[in-house]
Coordinates of C-alpha atoms in Angstrom, one line a residue:
X734 CA 212.8 19.2 122.6
X735 CA 213.0 19.1 118.8
X736 CA 216.3 17.8 117.5
X737 CA 218.3 20.4 115.6
X738 CA 218.8 20.2 111.8
X739 CA 221.7 21.4 109.8
X740 CA 221.1 24.2 107.3
X741 CA 223.3 25.6 104.6
X742 CA 224.6 29.1 104.7
X743 CA 222.2 30.2 102.0
X744 CA 219.3 28.6 103.8
X745 CA 220.1 30.4 107.0
X746 CA 220.0 33.8 105.2
X747 CA 216.8 33.3 103.3
X748 CA 214.9 35.6 105.6
X749 CA 217.5 38.3 105.1
X750 CA 217.3 37.9 101.4
X751 CA 213.6 38.2 101.3
X752 CA 213.7 41.4 103.4
X753 CA 216.3 43.0 101.1
X754 CA 214.4 42.0 98.0
X755 CA 212.5 45.3 98.0
X756 CA 215.8 47.2 97.6
X757 CA 216.9 45.7 94.3
X758 CA 218.8 48.0 92.1
X759 CA 217.9 46.5 88.8
X760 CA 214.3 46.0 87.6
X761 CA 213.6 43.5 84.8
X762 CA 212.0 44.7 81.6
X763 CA 208.6 43.4 80.5
X764 CA 210.1 40.6 78.4
X765 CA 212.0 39.1 81.2
X766 CA 209.3 39.5 83.8
X767 CA 208.0 36.1 85.1
X768 CA 211.3 34.4 84.2
X769 CA 213.9 35.9 86.5
X770 CA 213.9 37.6 89.8
X771 CA 217.3 39.1 90.8
X772 CA 218.9 37.8 94.0
X773 CA 220.2 40.9 95.8
X774 CA 223.6 41.3 97.3
X775 CA 223.9 41.4 101.1
X776 CA 226.8 42.0 103.4
X777 CA 227.0 38.3 104.2
X778 CA 226.0 36.7 100.9
X779 CA 227.2 37.9 97.5
X780 CA 225.9 35.7 94.8
X781 CA 225.7 35.6 91.1
X782 CA 222.2 37.0 90.2
X783 CA 219.9 34.1 90.1
X784 CA 216.4 33.4 89.0
X785 CA 213.4 32.6 91.2
X786 CA 210.3 30.6 90.6
X787 CA 208.6 30.4 87.2
X788 CA 205.4 32.3 86.7
X789 CA 202.2 30.3 87.2
X790 CA 201.0 31.7 83.9
X791 CA 203.4 29.5 82.1
X792 CA 201.5 26.5 81.0
X793 CA 204.4 24.1 81.4
X794 CA 204.0 23.9 85.2
X795 CA 201.1 23.6 87.6
X796 CA 200.6 24.0 91.3
X797 CA 200.7 20.3 91.7
X798 CA 203.9 19.8 89.7
X799 CA 206.7 21.5 91.6
X800 CA 209.9 22.2 89.8
X801 CA 212.5 20.2 91.7
X802 CA 214.8 17.2 91.1
X803 CA 212.5 14.3 91.9
X804 CA 213.2 11.5 94.3
X805 CA 213.4 8.6 91.9
X806 CA 216.6 6.7 92.7
X807 CA 215.9 3.3 94.3
X808 CA 218.1 1.0 96.3
X809 CA 219.0 -0.9 93.2
X810 CA 219.9 2.3 91.4
X811 CA 222.1 3.3 94.4
X812 CA 223.9 0.0 94.3
X813 CA 224.4 0.2 90.5
X814 CA 225.7 3.8 90.9
X815 CA 228.4 2.8 93.4
X816 CA 229.5 -0.4 91.7
X817 CA 229.4 1.1 88.2
X818 CA 231.4 4.1 89.2
X819 CA 234.1 2.2 91.1
X820 CA 234.6 -0.6 88.6
X821 CA 235.9 1.1 85.4
X822 CA 238.5 -0.1 83.0
X823 CA 241.4 -0.5 85.5
X824 CA 240.5 -4.0 86.7
X825 CA 240.4 -5.2 83.1
X826 CA 243.3 -3.3 81.7
X827 CA 246.0 -2.5 84.3
X828 CA 245.5 -4.0 87.7
X829 CA 249.3 -4.0 88.0
X830 CA 250.0 -1.2 90.5
X831 CA 249.5 -3.5 93.5
X832 CA 251.4 -6.5 92.2
X833 CA 254.2 -4.3 90.9
X834 CA 254.9 -3.1 94.5
X835 CA 253.8 -6.3 96.4
X836 CA 256.0 -8.6 94.2
X837 CA 253.9 -11.7 94.6
X838 CA 250.4 -13.1 94.1
X839 CA 249.8 -13.9 97.8
X840 CA 250.8 -10.5 99.1
X841 CA 248.9 -8.7 96.3
X842 CA 245.6 -10.5 97.3
X843 CA 246.2 -9.5 100.9
X844 CA 246.7 -5.8 99.9
X845 CA 243.5 -5.9 97.8
X846 CA 241.6 -7.2 100.8
X847 CA 242.9 -4.5 103.1
X848 CA 242.1 -1.8 100.6
X849 CA 238.5 -3.1 100.4
X850 CA 238.1 -3.0 104.2
X851 CA 239.6 0.6 104.3
X852 CA 237.3 1.8 101.5
X853 CA 234.3 0.3 103.1
X854 CA 235.1 2.2 106.3
X855 CA 235.2 5.4 104.4
X856 CA 232.0 4.6 102.6
X857 CA 230.3 3.9 106.0
X858 CA 231.4 7.3 107.2
X859 CA 229.8 8.8 104.2
X860 CA 226.6 7.0 105.0
X861 CA 226.5 8.8 108.4
X862 CA 227.4 12.1 106.7
X863 CA 224.7 11.6 104.0
X864 CA 222.0 10.9 106.5
X865 CA 223.0 13.7 108.8
X866 CA 223.5 16.4 106.1
X867 CA 220.7 15.4 103.7
X868 CA 221.6 17.7 100.9
X869 CA 223.1 16.7 97.5
X870 CA 226.6 17.7 96.7
X871 CA 228.7 15.2 98.5
X872 CA 232.1 16.4 99.7
X873 CA 231.3 20.0 98.6
X874 CA 228.2 20.2 100.8
X875 CA 229.9 18.8 103.8
X876 CA 233.0 21.0 103.5
X877 CA 230.7 24.1 103.0
X878 CA 228.9 23.2 106.2
X879 CA 231.9 22.7 108.3
X880 CA 234.8 24.8 106.8
X881 CA 232.9 27.6 105.2
X882 CA 232.6 29.2 101.8
X883 CA 236.2 29.6 100.7
X884 CA 237.3 26.1 101.3
X885 CA 234.2 24.7 99.6
X886 CA 234.7 27.0 96.6
X887 CA 238.3 25.7 96.1
X888 CA 236.9 22.1 96.2
X889 CA 234.3 23.1 93.6
X890 CA 236.9 25.0 91.5
X891 CA 239.3 22.1 91.1
X892 CA 236.5 19.6 90.5
X893 CA 234.9 21.8 87.9
X894 CA 238.0 22.6 85.9
X895 CA 240.2 19.6 86.3
X896 CA 239.0 16.4 88.2
X897 CA 235.6 15.7 86.7
X898 CA 236.0 16.7 83.1
X899 CA 239.5 15.2 82.7
X900 CA 238.5 11.9 84.2
X901 CA 235.3 11.7 82.2
X902 CA 237.2 12.3 79.0
X903 CA 239.9 9.8 79.8
X904 CA 237.4 7.0 80.5
X905 CA 235.4 7.9 77.3
X906 CA 238.7 7.8 75.4
X907 CA 239.4 4.3 76.7
X908 CA 235.9 3.3 75.6
X909 CA 236.6 4.7 72.1
X910 CA 239.9 2.9 71.8
X911 CA 238.5 -0.5 72.7
X912 CA 235.5 0.1 70.4
X913 CA 237.7 0.9 67.4
X914 CA 240.5 -1.6 68.1
X915 CA 238.9 -4.4 66.0
X916 CA 239.1 -2.0 63.0
X917 CA 242.8 -1.6 63.6
X918 CA 244.0 -5.0 64.7
X919 CA 247.7 -4.5 63.6
X920 CA 248.3 -0.9 64.6
X921 CA 247.4 1.7 67.1
X922 CA 244.0 3.4 66.9
X923 CA 244.3 6.9 65.3
X924 CA 244.0 9.6 67.9
X925 CA 241.6 11.7 65.8
X926 CA 239.2 8.8 65.5
X927 CA 239.4 7.9 69.2
X928 CA 238.8 11.5 70.2
X929 CA 235.8 11.8 67.9
X930 CA 234.2 8.6 69.3
X931 CA 235.0 9.8 72.8
X932 CA 233.1 13.0 72.2
X933 CA 230.2 11.1 70.7
X934 CA 230.1 9.0 73.9
X935 CA 230.0 12.0 76.1
X936 CA 227.3 13.7 74.0
X937 CA 225.1 10.7 73.8
X938 CA 225.2 10.0 77.5
X939 CA 224.6 13.7 78.2
X940 CA 221.5 13.5 76.0
X941 CA 220.2 10.5 77.9
X942 CA 220.8 12.2 81.3
X943 CA 219.1 15.3 80.1
X944 CA 215.8 13.7 79.0
X945 CA 215.2 11.3 81.9
X946 CA 216.7 10.4 85.3
X947 CA 215.1 6.9 84.9
X948 CA 216.7 6.4 81.5
X949 CA 220.1 7.4 83.0
X950 CA 219.7 5.0 85.9
X951 CA 218.6 2.2 83.6
X952 CA 221.8 2.8 81.5
X953 CA 223.8 2.7 84.7
X954 CA 222.1 -0.5 85.9
X955 CA 222.5 -2.2 82.5
X956 CA 226.2 -1.4 82.1
X957 CA 226.9 -2.2 85.7
X958 CA 225.4 -5.6 85.2
X959 CA 227.5 -6.1 82.0
X960 CA 230.8 -5.4 83.7
X961 CA 229.9 -7.7 86.6
X962 CA 229.0 -10.4 84.0
X963 CA 232.4 -10.0 82.4
X964 CA 234.2 -10.2 85.7
X965 CA 232.2 -13.3 86.7
X966 CA 233.2 -15.0 83.4
X967 CA 236.9 -14.3 84.3
X968 CA 236.3 -15.6 87.8
X969 CA 234.6 -18.8 86.6
X970 CA 237.5 -19.6 84.3
X971 CA 239.9 -18.9 87.2
X972 CA 238.1 -21.4 89.4
X973 CA 238.0 -24.0 86.6
X974 CA 241.8 -23.6 86.5
X975 CA 242.0 -24.0 90.2
X976 CA 239.9 -27.2 90.1
X977 CA 242.2 -28.5 87.4
X978 CA 245.1 -28.0 89.9
X979 CA 247.1 -26.1 87.3
X980 CA 247.9 -23.0 89.3
X981 CA 251.7 -22.7 89.5
X982 CA 251.7 -19.2 90.8
X983 CA 249.3 -19.9 93.7
X984 CA 251.0 -22.9 95.3
X985 CA 252.2 -22.5 98.8
X986 CA 255.8 -22.5 97.6
X987 CA 255.3 -19.8 95.0
X988 CA 252.4 -17.6 96.1
X989 CA 254.6 -15.4 98.3
X990 CA 257.8 -15.9 96.3
X991 CA 259.3 -12.5 95.5
X992 CA 257.3 -10.6 98.0
X993 CA 258.5 -7.1 98.8
X994 CA 258.0 -6.3 102.5
X995 CA 259.7 -2.9 102.5
X996 CA 257.6 -0.1 104.0
X997 CA 257.8 1.9 100.8
X998 CA 256.6 -1.0 98.7
X999 CA 253.6 -1.8 101.0
X1000 CA 252.7 1.9 101.2
X1001 CA 252.7 2.3 97.4
X1002 CA 250.8 -1.0 96.9
X1003 CA 248.1 0.3 99.3
X1004 CA 248.1 3.6 97.5
X1005 CA 247.4 1.8 94.1
X1006 CA 244.8 -0.4 95.6
X1007 CA 242.9 2.4 97.3
X1008 CA 243.0 4.4 94.1
X1009 CA 241.2 1.5 92.3
X1010 CA 238.3 1.7 94.8
X1011 CA 237.7 5.4 94.0
X1012 CA 234.1 6.4 93.5
X1013 CA 232.5 4.9 96.6
X1014 CA 231.4 8.5 97.7
X1015 CA 229.6 9.4 94.5
X1016 CA 226.1 8.4 95.6
X1017 CA 226.3 11.2 98.2
X1018 CA 226.2 13.7 95.4
X1019 CA 222.6 12.8 94.6
X1020 CA 221.2 12.3 98.2
X1021 CA 218.2 14.5 97.5
X1022 CA 217.1 12.4 94.5
X1023 CA 217.1 9.1 96.5
X1024 CA 213.9 7.5 97.7
X1025 CA 214.1 7.2 101.5
X1026 CA 217.8 8.1 101.7
X1027 CA 218.0 7.3 105.4
X1028 CA 217.4 3.7 104.5
X1029 CA 218.6 3.4 100.9
X1030 CA 221.9 5.3 101.1
X1031 CA 223.5 3.2 103.8
X1032 CA 222.0 0.0 102.4
X1033 CA 223.5 0.8 99.0
X1034 CA 226.9 1.2 100.5
X1035 CA 226.6 -1.9 102.7
X1036 CA 225.6 -4.0 99.7
X1037 CA 227.9 -2.6 97.0
X1038 CA 231.2 -2.3 98.9
X1039 CA 231.5 -6.0 99.8
X1040 CA 230.5 -6.9 96.3
X1041 CA 233.2 -4.7 94.8
X1042 CA 235.8 -6.0 97.3
X1043 CA 235.0 -9.7 96.7
X1044 CA 234.9 -9.2 92.9
X1045 CA 238.3 -7.4 92.9
X1046 CA 239.9 -10.1 95.0
X1047 CA 238.5 -13.0 93.0
X1048 CA 239.3 -11.4 89.7
X1049 CA 243.0 -10.9 90.6
X1050 CA 243.0 -14.5 92.0
X1051 CA 241.7 -15.7 88.6
X1052 CA 244.4 -13.7 86.8
X1053 CA 247.1 -15.4 88.9
X1054 CA 245.8 -18.8 88.0
X1055 CA 247.0 -18.2 84.4
X1056 CA 249.4 -15.2 84.4
X1057 CA 252.5 -14.8 86.4
X1058 CA 253.1 -11.6 88.5
X1059 CA 255.8 -10.5 86.1
X1060 CA 253.7 -11.1 83.0
X1061 CA 250.9 -9.2 84.6
X1062 CA 253.2 -6.2 85.2
X1063 CA 254.4 -6.2 81.6
X1064 CA 250.9 -6.7 80.1
X1065 CA 249.1 -3.7 78.5
X1066 CA 245.7 -5.4 79.0
X1067 CA 245.6 -8.2 81.5
X1068 CA 242.0 -9.2 80.9
X1069 CA 242.6 -9.5 77.2
X1070 CA 245.6 -11.7 77.7
X1071 CA 243.5 -13.9 80.1
X1072 CA 240.7 -14.1 77.5
X1073 CA 243.1 -15.1 74.7
X1074 CA 244.3 -18.0 76.8
X1075 CA 240.9 -19.3 77.9
X1076 CA 238.3 -18.1 75.3
X1077 CA 240.2 -18.7 72.1
X1078 CA 238.1 -17.4 69.2
X1079 CA 235.6 -15.8 71.6
X1080 CA 238.3 -13.7 73.3
X1081 CA 236.9 -10.7 71.5
X1082 CA 234.2 -10.4 74.1
X1083 CA 236.6 -9.2 76.7
X1084 CA 237.5 -5.9 74.9
X1085 CA 233.8 -5.5 74.3
X1086 CA 233.1 -5.8 78.0
X1087 CA 235.9 -3.4 78.8
X1088 CA 234.3 -0.8 76.5
X1089 CA 230.9 -1.3 78.1
X1090 CA 232.4 -0.9 81.5
X1091 CA 233.9 2.4 80.5
X1092 CA 230.6 3.6 79.0
X1093 CA 228.8 2.9 82.3
X1094 CA 231.5 4.6 84.3
X1095 CA 231.2 7.8 82.2
X1096 CA 227.5 7.7 82.7
X1097 CA 227.7 7.6 86.5
X1098 CA 230.3 10.3 86.5
X1099 CA 228.3 12.6 84.3
X1100 CA 225.2 12.0 86.5
X1101 CA 226.9 13.0 89.7
X1102 CA 229.1 15.8 88.3
X1103 CA 226.1 17.7 87.1
X1104 CA 224.6 17.5 90.6
X1105 CA 227.8 18.8 92.1
X1106 CA 227.7 21.9 89.8
X1107 CA 224.0 22.2 90.4
X1108 CA 224.6 22.3 94.2
X1109 CA 227.3 24.9 93.7
X1110 CA 225.0 27.1 91.7
X1111 CA 222.3 26.7 94.3
X1112 CA 224.7 28.0 97.0
X1113 CA 225.5 31.0 94.8
X1114 CA 229.1 29.9 94.1
X1115 CA 228.5 29.2 90.4
X1116 CA 226.4 31.0 87.9
X1117 CA 222.7 30.8 88.6
X1118 CA 222.1 29.3 85.1
X1119 CA 223.7 26.0 86.3
X1120 CA 221.0 25.7 89.0
X1121 CA 218.1 25.5 86.6
X1122 CA 215.8 22.5 86.3
X1123 CA 214.0 21.5 83.1
X1124 CA 210.3 22.0 83.4
X1125 CA 209.3 18.7 81.8
X1126 CA 212.2 16.3 82.4
X1127 CA 213.1 17.6 86.0
X1128 CA 216.8 17.2 85.2
X1129 CA 219.6 19.8 85.6
X1130 CA 219.9 20.3 81.8
X1131 CA 222.2 23.4 81.8
X1132 CA 224.6 21.8 84.4
X1133 CA 224.7 18.5 82.4
X1134 CA 225.5 20.3 79.1
X1135 CA 228.2 22.4 80.9
X1136 CA 229.7 19.2 82.3
X1137 CA 229.8 17.6 78.8
X1138 CA 231.3 20.8 77.3
X1139 CA 234.2 20.9 79.8
X1140 CA 234.9 17.2 79.3
X1141 CA 235.1 17.7 75.5
X1142 CA 237.5 20.5 75.9
X1143 CA 240.1 18.0 77.1
X1144 CA 240.2 16.5 73.6
X1145 CA 242.5 19.4 72.8
X1146 CA 245.1 18.2 75.4
X1147 CA 248.0 16.1 74.1
X1148 CA 249.0 14.8 77.5
X1149 CA 245.9 14.7 79.7
X1150 CA 247.4 12.1 82.1
X1151 CA 250.1 14.6 83.3
X1152 CA 247.3 17.0 84.2
X1153 CA 245.4 14.3 86.2
X1154 CA 248.6 13.3 88.1
X1155 CA 249.0 16.8 89.5
X1156 CA 246.0 16.2 91.7
X1157 CA 246.5 12.7 92.9
X1158 CA 246.3 13.9 96.5
X1159 CA 243.2 16.1 96.0
X1160 CA 240.5 13.5 96.4
X1161 CA 242.0 12.2 99.6
X1162 CA 242.3 15.7 100.9
X1163 CA 238.6 16.4 100.3
X1164 CA 237.4 13.1 101.7
X1165 CA 239.6 13.4 104.8
X1166 CA 238.3 16.9 105.4
X1167 CA 234.7 15.8 105.1
X1168 CA 235.1 12.9 107.5
X1169 CA 237.1 15.1 109.9
X1170 CA 234.1 17.4 109.7
X1171 CA 232.0 14.4 110.8
X1172 CA 234.1 14.2 114.0
X1173 CA 233.8 17.9 114.5
X1174 CA 230.1 17.8 114.3
X1175 CA 230.1 14.9 116.8
X1176 CA 231.6 17.2 119.4
X1177 CA 230.1 20.6 118.5
X1178 CA 226.6 19.4 117.7
X1179 CA 226.1 16.2 119.8
X1180 CA 222.2 16.5 119.6
X1181 CA 222.1 16.6 115.9
X1182 CA 219.8 14.0 114.4
X1183 CA 221.9 11.1 113.2
X1184 CA 220.0 8.1 111.8
X1185 CA 223.4 6.3 111.6
X1186 CA 226.1 6.8 114.1
X1187 CA 229.3 4.8 113.7
X1188 CA 231.8 4.0 116.5
X1189 CA 234.1 7.0 116.6
X1190 CA 237.2 4.8 116.0
X1191 CA 236.1 4.2 112.3
X1192 CA 236.1 7.8 111.1
X1193 CA 239.1 8.6 113.3
X1194 CA 241.1 5.8 111.7
X1195 CA 240.0 6.7 108.2
X1196 CA 241.0 10.3 108.7
X1197 CA 244.5 9.0 109.6
X1198 CA 244.4 6.9 106.5
X1199 CA 243.6 10.0 104.4
X1200 CA 246.6 11.8 105.9
X1201 CA 248.7 8.8 105.0
X1202 CA 247.5 8.9 101.4
X1203 CA 248.2 12.7 101.1
X1204 CA 251.7 12.3 102.5
X1205 CA 252.4 9.4 100.1
X1206 CA 251.2 11.5 97.2
X1207 CA 253.7 14.3 98.0
X1208 CA 256.4 11.7 98.7
X1209 CA 255.9 9.8 95.5
X1210 CA 255.5 12.9 93.3
X1211 CA 256.5 16.0 95.2
X1212 CA 257.0 18.4 92.2
X1213 CA 253.7 17.4 90.6
X1214 CA 251.8 17.7 93.9
X1215 CA 253.2 21.1 94.6
X1216 CA 252.1 22.3 91.1
X1217 CA 248.7 20.9 91.9
X1218 CA 248.5 22.7 95.2
X1219 CA 249.5 25.9 93.4
X1220 CA 246.7 25.5 90.8
X1221 CA 244.2 25.0 93.7
X1222 CA 245.3 28.4 95.1
X1223 CA 244.2 30.0 91.8
X1224 CA 240.7 29.5 93.0
X1225 CA 241.2 32.2 95.6
X1226 CA 241.1 35.2 93.2
X1227 CA 238.3 33.4 91.4
X1228 CA 236.4 33.2 94.7
X1229 CA 237.0 36.9 95.5
X1230 CA 236.0 38.2 92.0
X1231 CA 233.3 35.8 91.1
X1232 CA 231.6 35.3 94.5
X1233 CA 232.6 37.9 97.1
X1234 CA 233.0 40.9 94.8
X1235 CA 230.0 43.3 94.9
X1236 CA 229.4 43.4 91.2
X1237 CA 228.6 46.6 89.3
X1238 CA 225.2 47.2 87.8
X1239 CA 226.3 46.3 84.2
X1240 CA 227.8 42.9 85.3
X1241 CA 224.6 42.0 87.2
X1242 CA 222.6 42.9 84.2
X1243 CA 224.7 40.8 81.9
X1244 CA 224.4 37.8 84.2
X1245 CA 220.7 38.2 84.4
X1246 CA 220.4 38.3 80.6
X1247 CA 222.6 35.2 80.3
X1248 CA 220.4 33.3 82.8
X1249 CA 217.3 34.4 81.0
X1250 CA 218.7 33.1 77.7
X1251 CA 219.6 29.8 79.3
X1252 CA 216.0 29.5 80.7
X1253 CA 214.6 30.1 77.2
X1254 CA 217.0 27.8 75.4
X1255 CA 216.9 24.9 77.8
X1256 CA 213.3 25.4 79.0
X1257 CA 214.5 25.4 82.5
X1258 CA 213.6 27.3 85.7
X1259 CA 215.0 27.5 89.3
X1260 CA 213.9 24.7 91.6
X1261 CA 210.9 25.3 93.9
X1262 CA 212.6 26.2 97.2
X1263 CA 209.7 25.0 99.4
X1264 CA 209.4 21.7 97.5
X1265 CA 213.1 21.1 97.7
X1266 CA 213.1 21.6 101.5
X1267 CA 210.3 19.0 102.0

């Protein structure tokens, strides 16, 4: 008996779509013929009109060269993607959230270790999800499969408008600030200059991602290596200090001095530490582009998570060899202070490495964000133009440009951090729902093919951890969290009008024309459905 496979809602209705194709209300004129075929509305699937395969008469494609996102990501690329996305500027600039709540060096290091173990548990759960539901899209795809279209759309709605563009702009702004700081040694970097460089950073990385997946992954690997090199330098100087015996804040007498063992302190310390590990699920957004994902996805997670955990622990250990917990809390840039103490005239390399770290983190986020929106368009929940693939580069060019544009729009904001704080609970809500879906599939589809199957205690424990994080978010910032929840609900009318609503003829026609224009401008066509399913 063949093992059952999961299929998306749109895949299950492909036969119905093909049967209803003959009843299309709108016929394309001669100029559009060969570029777009309208996807009809049906009682169960109401999508934005989308294009079909490109005409064989177009010389840019051949029968041998299917239009689809290619499987080109290797194991090394996967490891670089996870490490490079998790390690941003935080570990260099403000690793203070944990020590502020823990109160001592010793307890802080224990909290970092626990956070690493918890994050690894979550990443392993995503290894099972990614090898069971083998489509790109990460949380969105898993939520769509388990909870249905509305919940998945709300996830996509918030990620598209708030989470992805705001975080990408913030990290690019940190990159710009550190890049320009040598030009303004005695004053703050002007906002206009920093915003301009941040937009240049976004545009240049979008260009690289558009022209080549290999170029984008090489950038990711290069900058991941550079940030690891910077942290290794810090760790080496920390061990030199330990061997000298001059570590007053790590002695048995002082390492736990000032520790805060209150439940609220431990809870907030764990919250800060787990936030610093964010990004371990990003590789699941590009599952379809991985070579042998059943092997390389779990291996990437198994290799990268221990590396990140060990690096985080040793880096904080190195900081404590030189900097007291109180000074670390008060410092605006811990790594810079550490570098000034140990590197002297060469201390400038630390800000450079911080900038490089941010640059790599933006690249990884752009790469995965474009695949998220591409997956949403493929399911019909975003405009069909975002589901197009370049005929020569085999990259989702329209989706990448859309992602870049949304990120640049946040340059207008005067207080972007307040916007981000409204959704501190959202990531944990989506991750928890995805892993709860894993448990649901265990019971409802026990015969489903699972190359990896974890002991059930691991996903169950992690779901409880996600509930804990959500509760802490509302407890720590109830007003902001309620505002964030209200903004999420604005996705409901958008879902009804943009996805469920049976659109009039004129709206369908306008969407078709828009998709045609995007195809011509970006030299892109829809993916080959049969090739994508292989």
